[in-house]
Coordinates of C-alpha atoms and ligand atoms in Angstrom, one line a residue:
M1 CA 3.7 -16.2 45.5
N2 CA 1.0 -18.9 45.2
P3 CA 1.9 -22.5 44.5
F4 CA 1.7 -23.5 40.9
R5 CA 2.3 -26.6 38.7
Y6 CA 5.1 -26.3 36.1
E7 CA 5.4 -28.4 33.0
R8 CA 7.5 -28.2 29.8
V9 CA 6.0 -28.9 26.4
Q10 CA 7.8 -30.0 23.3
N11 CA 5.5 -29.0 20.5
I12 CA 2.6 -26.7 19.7
D13 CA -0.1 -29.4 20.0
E14 CA 1.1 -30.2 23.5
A15 CA 1.1 -26.5 24.3
L16 CA -2.5 -25.9 23.1
R17 CA -3.7 -29.0 25.0
A18 CA -2.1 -27.7 28.2
A19 CA -3.6 -24.3 27.7
G20 CA -7.0 -25.9 27.2
Q21 CA -6.6 -27.5 30.7
G22 CA -6.0 -24.0 32.3
G23 CA -2.3 -23.7 31.6
R24 CA -0.6 -20.3 31.2
F25 CA 2.2 -20.0 28.7
I26 CA 5.6 -18.8 30.0
A27 CA 8.8 -18.2 27.9
G28 CA 11.3 -15.6 29.2
G29 CA 9.0 -14.8 32.2
T30 CA 10.3 -11.2 32.5
N31 CA 6.9 -9.8 33.1
L32 CA 4.8 -12.8 34.3
L33 CA 7.1 -13.7 37.1
D34 CA 7.0 -10.1 38.5
L35 CA 3.3 -10.2 38.3
M36 CA 3.2 -13.5 40.2
K37 CA 5.5 -12.3 42.9
E38 CA 3.2 -9.3 43.4
N39 CA 0.1 -11.5 43.5
V40 CA -1.3 -9.7 40.5
E41 CA -1.4 -12.9 38.6
R42 CA -1.9 -16.3 40.2
P43 CA -1.8 -19.0 37.5
A44 CA -2.3 -22.5 38.9
R45 CA -0.4 -24.1 36.0
L46 CA 2.6 -22.7 34.0
V47 CA 3.3 -24.2 30.6
D48 CA 7.0 -23.6 29.5
I49 CA 7.0 -23.1 25.8
N50 CA 10.8 -22.5 25.4
R51 CA 11.3 -25.8 23.6
L52 CA 8.8 -25.3 20.8
G53 CA 11.5 -24.3 18.3
L54 CA 9.9 -21.0 17.5
D55 CA 13.3 -19.2 17.7
Q56 CA 14.1 -18.6 14.0
V57 CA 14.1 -15.5 11.8
E58 CA 13.2 -16.6 8.3
P59 CA 12.7 -14.8 5.0
L60 CA 9.2 -14.9 3.5
P61 CA 8.5 -15.5 -0.3
D62 CA 7.0 -12.0 -0.6
G63 CA 10.3 -10.4 0.6
G64 CA 9.2 -10.0 4.2
L65 CA 10.6 -11.6 7.3
R66 CA 9.1 -14.0 9.8
I67 CA 10.2 -13.7 13.4
G68 CA 9.6 -16.7 15.6
A69 CA 7.7 -15.9 18.8
L70 CA 10.6 -17.2 20.9
V71 CA 13.3 -15.1 19.3
R72 CA 14.9 -13.2 22.2
N73 CA 14.8 -9.4 22.0
A74 CA 18.6 -9.1 22.2
D75 CA 19.1 -11.7 19.3
L76 CA 16.5 -9.9 17.2
A77 CA 18.0 -6.5 17.8
S78 CA 21.4 -7.7 16.6
H79 CA 20.2 -9.9 13.8
P80 CA 21.9 -9.0 10.5
W81 CA 18.6 -8.8 8.6
I82 CA 17.0 -6.5 11.2
L83 CA 20.1 -4.3 11.2
E84 CA 20.2 -4.1 7.5
R85 CA 16.5 -4.0 6.5
Y86 CA 14.5 -3.1 9.6
P87 CA 16.7 -0.8 11.7
L88 CA 13.6 1.0 13.1
L89 CA 12.7 -2.3 14.9
G90 CA 16.3 -2.8 16.1
C91 CA 16.4 0.7 17.5
A92 CA 13.1 0.2 19.3
L93 CA 14.3 -3.1 20.8
M94 CA 17.5 -1.4 22.0
A95 CA 15.5 1.4 23.6
G96 CA 13.7 -1.1 25.8
A97 CA 14.6 -2.6 29.2
S98 CA 18.2 -3.6 30.1
P99 CA 20.7 -6.0 28.5
Q100 CA 19.8 -8.7 31.0
L101 CA 16.1 -8.4 30.3
R102 CA 16.6 -8.2 26.5
N103 CA 18.6 -11.5 26.8
M104 CA 15.6 -13.3 28.3
A105 CA 12.5 -11.5 26.8
T106 CA 10.9 -13.0 23.7
T107 CA 9.1 -11.5 20.8
G108 CA 5.8 -13.1 21.8
G109 CA 6.2 -12.1 25.4
N110 CA 6.9 -8.5 24.4
L111 CA 3.5 -8.4 22.7
M112 CA 1.9 -9.9 25.8
Q113 CA 3.5 -7.7 28.4
R114 CA 1.1 -5.9 30.6
T115 CA 0.8 -2.2 31.6
R116 CA 3.1 -0.7 34.2
C117 CA 0.3 1.3 35.8
Y118 CA 1.3 1.7 39.5
Y119 CA -2.2 0.8 40.6
F120 CA -2.3 -2.4 38.6
Y121 CA 0.7 -3.7 40.5
D122 CA -0.6 -2.6 43.9
T123 CA -3.1 -5.1 45.1
A124 CA -4.2 -2.7 47.9
T125 CA -5.7 -0.4 45.3
R126 CA -8.7 -0.6 43.0
C127 CA -8.0 -1.7 39.4
N128 CA -10.5 -2.8 36.8
K129 CA -7.8 -4.5 34.8
R130 CA -6.7 -6.6 37.8
T131 CA -10.1 -7.1 39.3
P132 CA -12.9 -6.2 36.9
G133 CA -15.6 -4.0 38.4
S134 CA -13.5 -2.8 41.3
G135 CA -12.9 0.7 39.9
C136 CA -9.8 2.5 38.7
G137 CA -7.4 3.9 41.2
A138 CA -5.6 5.9 38.6
V139 CA -8.5 8.1 37.7
G140 CA -8.1 11.1 40.0
G141 CA -4.7 9.7 41.2
C142 CA -1.1 9.9 40.1
T143 CA -1.4 9.9 36.3
R144 CA 2.0 11.0 35.0
I145 CA 2.5 7.8 33.0
H146 CA -1.1 7.4 31.8
A147 CA -3.0 7.6 28.6
I148 CA -3.9 10.8 26.6
L149 CA -5.6 8.9 23.8
G150 CA -8.2 6.1 23.6
A151 CA -8.7 5.9 27.4
S152 CA -12.1 5.1 29.0
E153 CA -13.6 5.9 32.4
H154 CA -12.8 2.3 33.3
C155 CA -9.0 2.4 32.5
I156 CA -6.4 5.0 31.5
A157 CA -3.4 2.6 31.3
V158 CA -0.9 2.6 28.5
H159 CA 0.9 -0.3 26.8
P160 CA 4.5 -0.3 27.8
S161 CA 6.3 -1.9 24.9
D162 CA 8.9 -0.2 22.6
M163 CA 9.2 -3.1 20.2
C164 CA 5.4 -3.1 19.5
V165 CA 5.5 0.6 18.6
A166 CA 8.0 -0.1 15.8
M167 CA 6.1 -3.2 14.7
A168 CA 2.9 -1.2 14.5
A169 CA 4.6 1.5 12.3
L170 CA 6.0 -1.3 10.1
G171 CA 2.6 -2.9 9.6
A172 CA 3.5 -6.3 11.0
T173 CA 1.2 -9.2 11.3
V174 CA 0.8 -11.5 14.3
N175 CA 0.4 -15.2 13.6
V176 CA -1.3 -17.4 16.2
A177 CA -2.3 -21.0 16.7
G178 CA -5.3 -22.0 18.8
P179 CA -7.9 -24.7 19.5
E180 CA -9.8 -23.6 16.3
G181 CA -6.7 -23.5 14.1
R182 CA -4.3 -20.9 12.9
R183 CA -5.0 -17.3 12.0
S184 CA -3.2 -14.0 11.4
I185 CA -4.0 -10.7 13.1
P186 CA -3.0 -7.3 11.6
F187 CA -0.8 -5.6 14.3
Q188 CA -3.1 -2.7 14.8
E189 CA -5.9 -5.2 15.7
F190 CA -3.8 -7.2 18.1
H191 CA -3.8 -4.8 21.1
R192 CA -7.1 -3.1 22.0
L193 CA -8.4 0.0 23.7
P194 CA -9.8 -0.6 27.2
G195 CA -13.5 0.4 26.8
D196 CA -15.5 -1.3 29.5
T197 CA -13.4 -4.5 29.5
P198 CA -9.9 -3.3 30.4
Q199 CA -9.0 -6.8 31.7
Y200 CA -8.4 -7.7 28.1
D201 CA -5.1 -6.3 26.7
N202 CA -5.5 -7.9 23.2
T203 CA -7.7 -9.8 20.9
L204 CA -6.2 -13.2 21.4
R205 CA -8.9 -15.9 22.0
E206 CA -8.9 -18.3 24.9
G207 CA -6.0 -20.8 24.6
E208 CA -4.3 -19.1 21.6
L209 CA -0.5 -19.0 21.3
I210 CA 1.5 -16.5 19.4
T211 CA 3.8 -18.4 17.0
S212 CA 5.5 -15.6 15.0
V213 CA 5.3 -12.1 13.7
D214 CA 5.6 -11.2 10.0
L215 CA 7.2 -8.0 8.8
P216 CA 6.3 -6.8 5.3
A217 CA 9.0 -6.3 2.6
Q218 CA 9.1 -2.6 3.1
G219 CA 11.5 -1.9 6.0
F220 CA 12.1 1.9 5.6
A221 CA 15.8 1.2 6.1
S222 CA 17.0 4.6 5.0
R223 CA 14.4 7.0 6.5
Y224 CA 13.4 6.1 10.0
S225 CA 13.8 7.1 13.7
Y226 CA 12.7 5.7 17.0
L227 CA 12.6 8.5 19.5
K228 CA 11.8 7.6 23.2
I229 CA 11.3 10.3 25.8
R230 CA 11.5 9.0 29.4
D231 CA 12.3 10.3 32.9
R232 CA 15.8 8.8 32.8
L233 CA 18.0 7.9 29.9
S234 CA 17.9 4.1 30.3
Y235 CA 15.9 1.4 31.9
A236 CA 12.7 3.4 32.0
F237 CA 9.4 3.1 30.2
A238 CA 8.4 5.7 27.6
L239 CA 6.5 8.8 28.6
V240 CA 6.1 9.2 24.9
S241 CA 7.8 7.3 22.1
V242 CA 7.6 7.7 18.3
A243 CA 8.4 5.2 15.6
A244 CA 8.6 7.2 12.3
A245 CA 9.2 5.7 8.9
L246 CA 9.2 7.6 5.6
R247 CA 9.7 6.8 1.9
L248 CA 10.6 9.7 -0.3
E249 CA 10.1 10.2 -4.0
D250 CA 13.1 11.2 -6.2
D251 CA 12.0 14.8 -6.0
G252 CA 12.1 14.7 -2.2
S253 CA 8.4 14.7 -1.6
I254 CA 6.8 12.1 0.7
A255 CA 5.6 8.9 -0.9
E256 CA 4.7 7.1 2.2
A257 CA 4.7 7.9 6.0
C258 CA 4.1 5.4 8.8
V259 CA 4.1 6.7 12.4
A260 CA 3.1 5.0 15.7
L261 CA 3.2 6.5 19.2
G262 CA 4.0 4.6 22.4
G263 CA 3.3 5.6 26.0
V264 CA 0.1 7.4 25.1
A265 CA -2.6 4.8 24.8
H266 CA -3.6 1.2 25.7
K267 CA -2.1 0.2 22.3
P268 CA 0.5 1.6 19.9
W269 CA -1.3 4.6 18.4
R270 CA -1.4 4.9 14.7
L271 CA -3.8 6.7 12.3
P272 CA -3.4 5.8 8.7
E273 CA -5.8 8.5 7.6
A274 CA -3.6 11.1 9.2
E275 CA -0.5 9.5 7.5
R276 CA -2.1 9.9 4.1
M277 CA -2.2 13.7 4.7
L278 CA 1.6 13.6 4.3
T279 CA 1.6 11.9 0.9
G280 CA 3.0 14.3 -1.7
E281 CA 4.0 16.9 1.0
T282 CA 7.5 18.3 1.2
P283 CA 9.1 17.2 4.5
S284 CA 9.1 20.2 6.8
V285 CA 8.3 21.2 10.3
R286 CA 5.1 22.7 9.0
S287 CA 3.8 19.6 7.4
F288 CA 4.9 17.4 10.2
T289 CA 3.2 19.6 12.8
R290 CA 0.0 19.5 10.8
F291 CA 0.3 15.7 10.8
A292 CA 1.1 15.6 14.6
D293 CA -2.0 17.7 15.3
A294 CA -4.2 15.2 13.4
L295 CA -2.5 12.2 15.0
L296 CA -3.2 13.7 18.5
E297 CA -6.7 15.0 17.7
G298 CA -8.9 14.3 20.8
A299 CA -5.9 13.9 23.1
T300 CA -7.1 14.5 26.7
G301 CA -4.9 14.9 29.8
Q302 CA -5.7 13.1 33.1
G303 CA -4.2 15.8 35.3
D304 CA -0.5 15.0 35.9
N305 CA 0.0 13.9 32.3
E306 CA -1.3 17.0 30.5
F307 CA 2.3 17.7 29.4
K308 CA 2.3 14.6 27.3
I309 CA 0.0 16.2 24.7
E310 CA 2.6 18.8 23.8
L311 CA 5.4 16.4 24.3
A312 CA 3.9 13.9 21.9
C313 CA 3.4 16.6 19.3
R314 CA 6.9 17.8 19.5
A315 CA 8.4 14.3 19.6
T316 CA 6.5 13.4 16.5
V317 CA 7.8 16.4 14.6
R318 CA 11.3 15.7 15.8
A319 CA 11.2 12.0 14.9
L320 CA 9.8 12.7 11.4
T321 CA 12.5 15.3 10.9
Q322 CA 15.2 12.8 11.9
A323 CA 13.7 10.3 9.5
A324 CA 13.5 12.7 6.6
N325 CA 17.1 13.8 7.1
G326 CA 18.3 10.2 7.4
T327 CA 19.7 10.9 10.9
P328 CA 17.8 8.5 13.1
Q329 CA 18.0 8.9 16.9
S330 CA 21.0 7.1 18.3
Q331 CA 20.1 4.4 20.9
V332 CA 23.7 4.6 22.2
D333 CA 24.1 8.3 22.6
K334 CA 20.6 9.0 23.8
R335 CA 20.8 12.8 23.7
I336 CA 18.1 14.0 21.3
A337 CA 19.7 15.2 18.1
Ligands
SF4_1 FE1 -6.1 -0.5 36.6 FE2 -6.2 0.6 34.2 FE3 -7.0 2.0 36.3 FE4 -4.4 1.4 36.0 S1 -5.6 2.7 34.7 S2 -5.7 1.3 37.9 S3 -4.6 -0.6 35.0 S4 -8.0 0.1 35.6

């Protein structure tokens, strides 16, 4: 690990000033410290933001909820308002990492976590995300965990988060503060596809700090499921995950469907135009399969990961069926219902 300077800041202004002087924010450190130990990231200055007071969950006037950027994943997953109103988010959080990591990891840090592509972590290999212009070791290599949607010739990595998949489905908003003031970013615009600049994971501008994430009032608390398919039942990243949320009319037809996929692209994958196909439909394997086909249109395997296309299709149908039946996937008994 390279030497670095460490400082602790007490408020957002101090944090932004330190970032303007080349500082790198650290909170739980559950990803950044790993990357530093592997020499993938070598910040010269770490700015500890743990004392900024951004650790509250607060109601919003429009009925939504504001989650401070420093709320720990474990605290958020067990928060009464999340359990009662946004259980989809609670399930996604519980599907991720381990209890120890969830105790440290923060909401903002979860948004900022970087891909788990093997080649990104191995500094002996080529990687355009780690070293722009060096090439991509994954293309033509081991691709079991890589993207089937939205990839480019420059990068086929996927975003590793579970929490972000649920936030994408719920239509969250990311609030940030920066040198040019504060702004809000719709969740689907926060993470980005790799294109020819895979070194950028998201649309944050230089020196910006995530302060909170807002959830809209609609939490889909009665019809939801987070289904995560992985190589082992715990402490593994998703091969494919599905956050599914439905609102049904009194006659049982679908009023609203929100679905995001994890483990398939450089960002949580959501297609609102495909979701609108489900409006007015009767929940059924047939209608859900048609939706899954539209959601996965253009999916392309990279060799080892061809299986993910069919897996994602089936997982989408299964998660929507669980949501429609009001029988969400258990995160305790992980056997798929
Ligand atoms: Fe790097 Fe992306 Fe290629 Fe992985 S897939 S080696 S992260 S450029």
